[in-house]
Amino acid sequence: SQKIEQNSEALNIQEGKTATLTCNYTNYSPAYLQWYRQDPGRGPVFLLLIRENEKEKRKERLKVTFDTTLKQSLFHITASQPADSATYLCALPGSNDYKLSFGAGTTVTVRA
Amino acid sequence: GAGVSQSPSNKVTEKGKDVELRCDPISGHTALYWYRQSLGQGLEFLIYFQGNSAPDKSGLPSDRFSAERTGGSVSTLTIQRTQQEDSAVYLCASSPQGLGAETQYFGPGTRLLVL
């Protein structure tokens, strides 16, 4: 099974700056990778999916990269806002495509 | 339409009691998943349903855990003889067909505390 590591449990940044989160995996490279956002007391909410043949994906102020050589995905929040404060989870499929393995998450706090 | 709903939102029980957690998936979604999230931990896969069948029960931690799904809709996760280590947030998710790369839509979770 995949071992997934997300950088530092917490990231504190100033409003307007870019937050960069890392997701590293150890075994086989998956066909895709997903990022979810989780607010306290809520279930995760899907943000972005990037496929193995895509280097970069963008959605509004979010950008995801996927480097299968480094076995790493980077998640960027540009022009961060206090409303971006949440925990961000990366998720990868296992040998069974439907079954996602999740990282422990990185909690981002954006200071006004 | 409505999202995934779960009940109860919170459950406090005594060690040794049985509990039932309910999940109502998005209407029309054939795939349903149960996960467990302990404090500061990632989501731990428990079980996957395709329709009423559970082709993957590999994540159930012990035989005290069981789940069923009826009518291709509502699912119930049952924990018998609860232990303190069962305390966690139990999350349910659904997706349209259970195909690769589908978005999973999560419910708000049931917070279980075993005293």
Coordinates of C-alpha atoms in Angstrom, one line a residue:
Chain A
S1 CA 0.0 0.0 0.0
Q2 CA 1.0 3.6 -0.5
K3 CA 2.8 5.5 2.3
I4 CA 1.8 9.2 2.0
E5 CA 3.6 12.0 3.7
Q6 CA 2.3 15.6 3.8
N7 CA 4.8 18.3 5.0
S8 CA 4.5 19.8 8.4
E9 CA 1.3 19.4 10.2
A10 CA 0.7 23.1 10.3
L11 CA 1.5 26.1 8.1
N12 CA 1.0 29.7 9.2
I13 CA 1.2 32.4 6.6
Q14 CA 0.4 36.1 6.2
E15 CA -2.6 37.0 4.1
G16 CA -1.7 37.7 0.5
K17 CA 1.3 35.3 0.5
T18 CA 1.5 31.9 -1.2
A19 CA 1.1 28.7 0.7
T20 CA 2.9 25.7 -0.7
L21 CA 2.0 22.2 0.6
T22 CA 3.8 19.0 -0.2
C23 CA 2.5 15.5 -0.7
N24 CA 5.1 12.7 -1.1
Y25 CA 4.3 9.1 -1.8
T26 CA 6.7 6.1 -1.6
N27 CA 5.5 3.3 -3.8
Y28 CA 4.1 3.0 -7.3
S29 CA 3.0 6.2 -9.1
P30 CA -0.7 6.5 -9.2
A31 CA -2.7 7.3 -12.3
Y32 CA -4.0 10.5 -10.6
L33 CA -3.9 12.4 -7.3
Q34 CA -6.6 14.4 -5.6
W35 CA -6.6 17.2 -3.1
Y36 CA -9.4 17.8 -0.6
R37 CA -10.1 20.6 1.9
Q38 CA -11.4 19.8 5.4
D39 CA -12.8 22.4 7.8
P40 CA -13.2 21.6 11.5
G41 CA -16.2 19.4 12.2
R42 CA -16.8 18.9 8.5
G43 CA -16.1 16.2 6.0
P44 CA -13.5 16.7 3.3
V45 CA -14.5 18.6 0.1
F46 CA -12.9 17.8 -3.2
L47 CA -10.8 20.6 -4.7
L48 CA -8.7 19.3 -7.6
L49 CA -7.6 16.2 -9.5
I50 CA -4.4 15.9 -11.5
R51 CA -3.6 13.0 -13.7
E52 CA -0.1 11.4 -14.2
N53 CA 0.3 12.9 -17.7
E54 CA -0.5 16.4 -16.4
K55 CA 2.3 18.5 -15.0
E56 CA 0.1 21.3 -13.6
K57 CA -3.6 22.0 -12.9
R58 CA -5.2 25.3 -11.9
K59 CA -8.5 26.3 -10.4
E60 CA -8.9 30.0 -9.4
R61 CA -6.1 30.7 -6.8
L62 CA -5.2 27.0 -6.5
K63 CA -2.4 25.3 -8.4
V64 CA -1.4 21.7 -8.3
T65 CA 1.7 20.0 -9.8
F66 CA 2.5 16.4 -10.1
D67 CA 6.0 15.1 -10.5
T68 CA 6.1 11.3 -11.0
T69 CA 9.9 11.2 -11.0
L70 CA 10.1 12.8 -7.6
K71 CA 6.9 11.0 -6.5
Q72 CA 5.6 14.3 -5.3
S73 CA 2.6 16.7 -5.7
L74 CA 2.8 20.4 -4.7
F75 CA -0.4 22.3 -3.8
H76 CA -0.2 26.1 -4.0
I77 CA -2.7 28.6 -2.6
T78 CA -1.8 32.0 -4.1
A79 CA -2.9 35.4 -2.7
S80 CA -4.0 33.5 0.4
Q81 CA -7.0 34.8 2.4
P82 CA -8.1 34.0 6.0
A83 CA -11.0 32.0 4.5
D84 CA -8.4 29.6 3.1
S85 CA -7.6 28.5 6.6
A86 CA -8.4 24.7 6.7
T87 CA -6.7 21.3 6.6
Y88 CA -5.7 20.1 3.1
L89 CA -5.5 16.4 2.3
C90 CA -3.9 14.7 -0.6
A91 CA -5.4 11.4 -1.7
L92 CA -4.1 8.7 -4.1
P93 CA -5.7 5.6 -5.5
G94 CA -4.4 2.2 -4.5
S95 CA -4.3 -1.0 -6.6
N96 CA -8.1 -0.8 -6.6
D97 CA -8.9 2.3 -8.4
Y98 CA -11.9 3.3 -6.2
K99 CA -10.0 3.0 -3.0
L100 CA -8.3 6.3 -1.9
S101 CA -5.5 6.5 0.6
F102 CA -5.3 9.9 2.3
G103 CA -2.4 11.7 3.8
A104 CA -2.7 13.0 7.4
G105 CA -3.2 16.6 6.1
T106 CA -1.6 20.0 6.5
T107 CA -3.4 22.6 8.5
V108 CA -3.1 26.1 7.0
T109 CA -3.7 29.2 9.0
V110 CA -3.8 32.5 7.1
R111 CA -3.3 35.6 9.3
A112 CA -5.0 38.8 8.4
Chain B
G1 CA -29.8 17.9 -4.6
A2 CA -29.0 17.1 -1.0
G3 CA -25.5 16.0 -0.1
V4 CA -24.4 13.1 2.0
S5 CA -26.0 13.0 5.4
Q6 CA -25.0 11.1 8.5
S7 CA -26.6 10.5 11.8
P8 CA -26.2 10.9 14.6
S9 CA -23.7 13.8 14.4
N10 CA -22.4 12.9 17.8
K11 CA -22.6 9.7 19.8
V12 CA -21.4 9.0 23.4
T13 CA -21.5 5.4 24.5
E14 CA -20.2 3.2 27.3
K15 CA -17.5 0.7 26.6
G16 CA -19.1 -2.6 25.7
K17 CA -22.3 -1.2 24.1
D18 CA -23.2 -1.6 20.5
V19 CA -23.6 1.5 18.2
E20 CA -25.2 2.0 14.8
L21 CA -24.1 4.8 12.5
R22 CA -26.2 5.8 9.5
C23 CA -25.2 7.2 6.1
D24 CA -27.6 8.6 3.5
P25 CA -25.6 9.0 0.2
I26 CA -26.4 11.3 -2.7
S27 CA -29.3 9.9 -4.6
G28 CA -28.2 7.8 -7.6
H29 CA -24.7 7.2 -6.3
T30 CA -23.9 3.5 -6.5
A31 CA -20.6 3.7 -4.7
L32 CA -20.4 4.2 -0.9
Y33 CA -17.4 4.3 1.3
W34 CA -16.8 4.4 5.1
Y35 CA -13.7 5.9 6.6
R36 CA -12.5 6.5 10.1
Q37 CA -10.5 9.6 11.2
S38 CA -8.8 9.6 14.5
L39 CA -7.5 12.8 16.0
G40 CA -4.6 14.1 13.9
Q41 CA -4.6 11.1 11.6
G42 CA -5.5 10.7 8.0
L43 CA -8.6 9.0 6.8
E44 CA -8.5 5.2 7.3
F45 CA -10.5 3.3 4.7
L46 CA -13.0 0.8 6.2
I47 CA -15.3 -0.6 3.6
Y48 CA -16.6 0.0 0.0
F49 CA -20.0 -0.7 -1.3
Q50 CA -21.0 -1.0 -4.9
G51 CA -24.8 -1.1 -4.9
N52 CA -25.7 -3.4 -2.0
S53 CA -22.6 -5.5 -2.3
A54 CA -19.4 -4.9 -0.3
P55 CA -16.6 -6.1 -2.6
D56 CA -14.0 -4.6 -0.3
K57 CA -14.2 -5.0 3.5
S58 CA -10.4 -5.0 3.9
G59 CA -10.3 -2.0 6.2
L60 CA -12.7 -3.2 8.9
P61 CA -10.4 -3.3 12.0
S62 CA -12.0 -6.3 13.6
D63 CA -15.0 -8.6 13.5
R64 CA -16.8 -6.2 15.9
F65 CA -17.3 -3.9 12.9
S66 CA -19.9 -4.7 10.2
A67 CA -21.8 -2.7 7.6
E68 CA -24.7 -3.2 5.3
R69 CA -26.4 -1.2 2.6
T70 CA -30.0 -1.7 1.6
G71 CA -31.9 -0.6 -1.5
G72 CA -28.6 0.7 -3.0
S73 CA -29.0 3.7 -0.8
V74 CA -28.8 3.9 3.0
S75 CA -25.9 2.3 4.8
T76 CA -25.4 1.4 8.4
L77 CA -22.1 0.8 10.1
T78 CA -22.4 -1.2 13.3
I79 CA -19.8 -1.5 16.0
Q80 CA -20.4 -4.2 18.6
R81 CA -18.9 -4.2 22.1
T82 CA -17.4 -0.8 21.6
Q83 CA -13.9 -0.2 23.0
Q84 CA -12.3 3.1 23.8
E85 CA -10.0 2.9 20.8
D86 CA -13.1 3.0 18.6
S87 CA -13.4 6.7 19.5
A88 CA -13.0 8.6 16.3
V89 CA -14.9 10.4 13.6
Y90 CA -16.6 8.1 11.2
L91 CA -17.0 9.5 7.7
C92 CA -19.2 8.3 4.9
A93 CA -18.7 9.2 1.2
S94 CA -20.4 8.4 -2.0
S95 CA -19.5 8.7 -5.7
P96 CA -21.5 8.2 -8.8
Q97 CA -20.2 4.8 -10.0
G98 CA -17.1 3.9 -8.0
L99 CA -14.9 4.4 -11.1
G100 CA -11.3 5.7 -10.9
A101 CA -10.8 9.4 -10.5
E102 CA -14.3 10.1 -9.4
T103 CA -14.8 12.7 -6.8
Q104 CA -15.9 11.3 -3.4
Y105 CA -18.6 13.4 -1.7
F106 CA -18.3 13.2 2.1
G107 CA -20.9 13.6 4.8
P108 CA -20.2 15.6 8.0
G109 CA -19.2 12.6 10.0
T110 CA -20.4 11.0 13.2
R111 CA -18.2 11.8 16.2
L112 CA -18.1 8.7 18.4
L113 CA -16.8 8.8 22.0
V114 CA -16.5 5.6 23.9
L115 CA -16.2 6.1 27.7

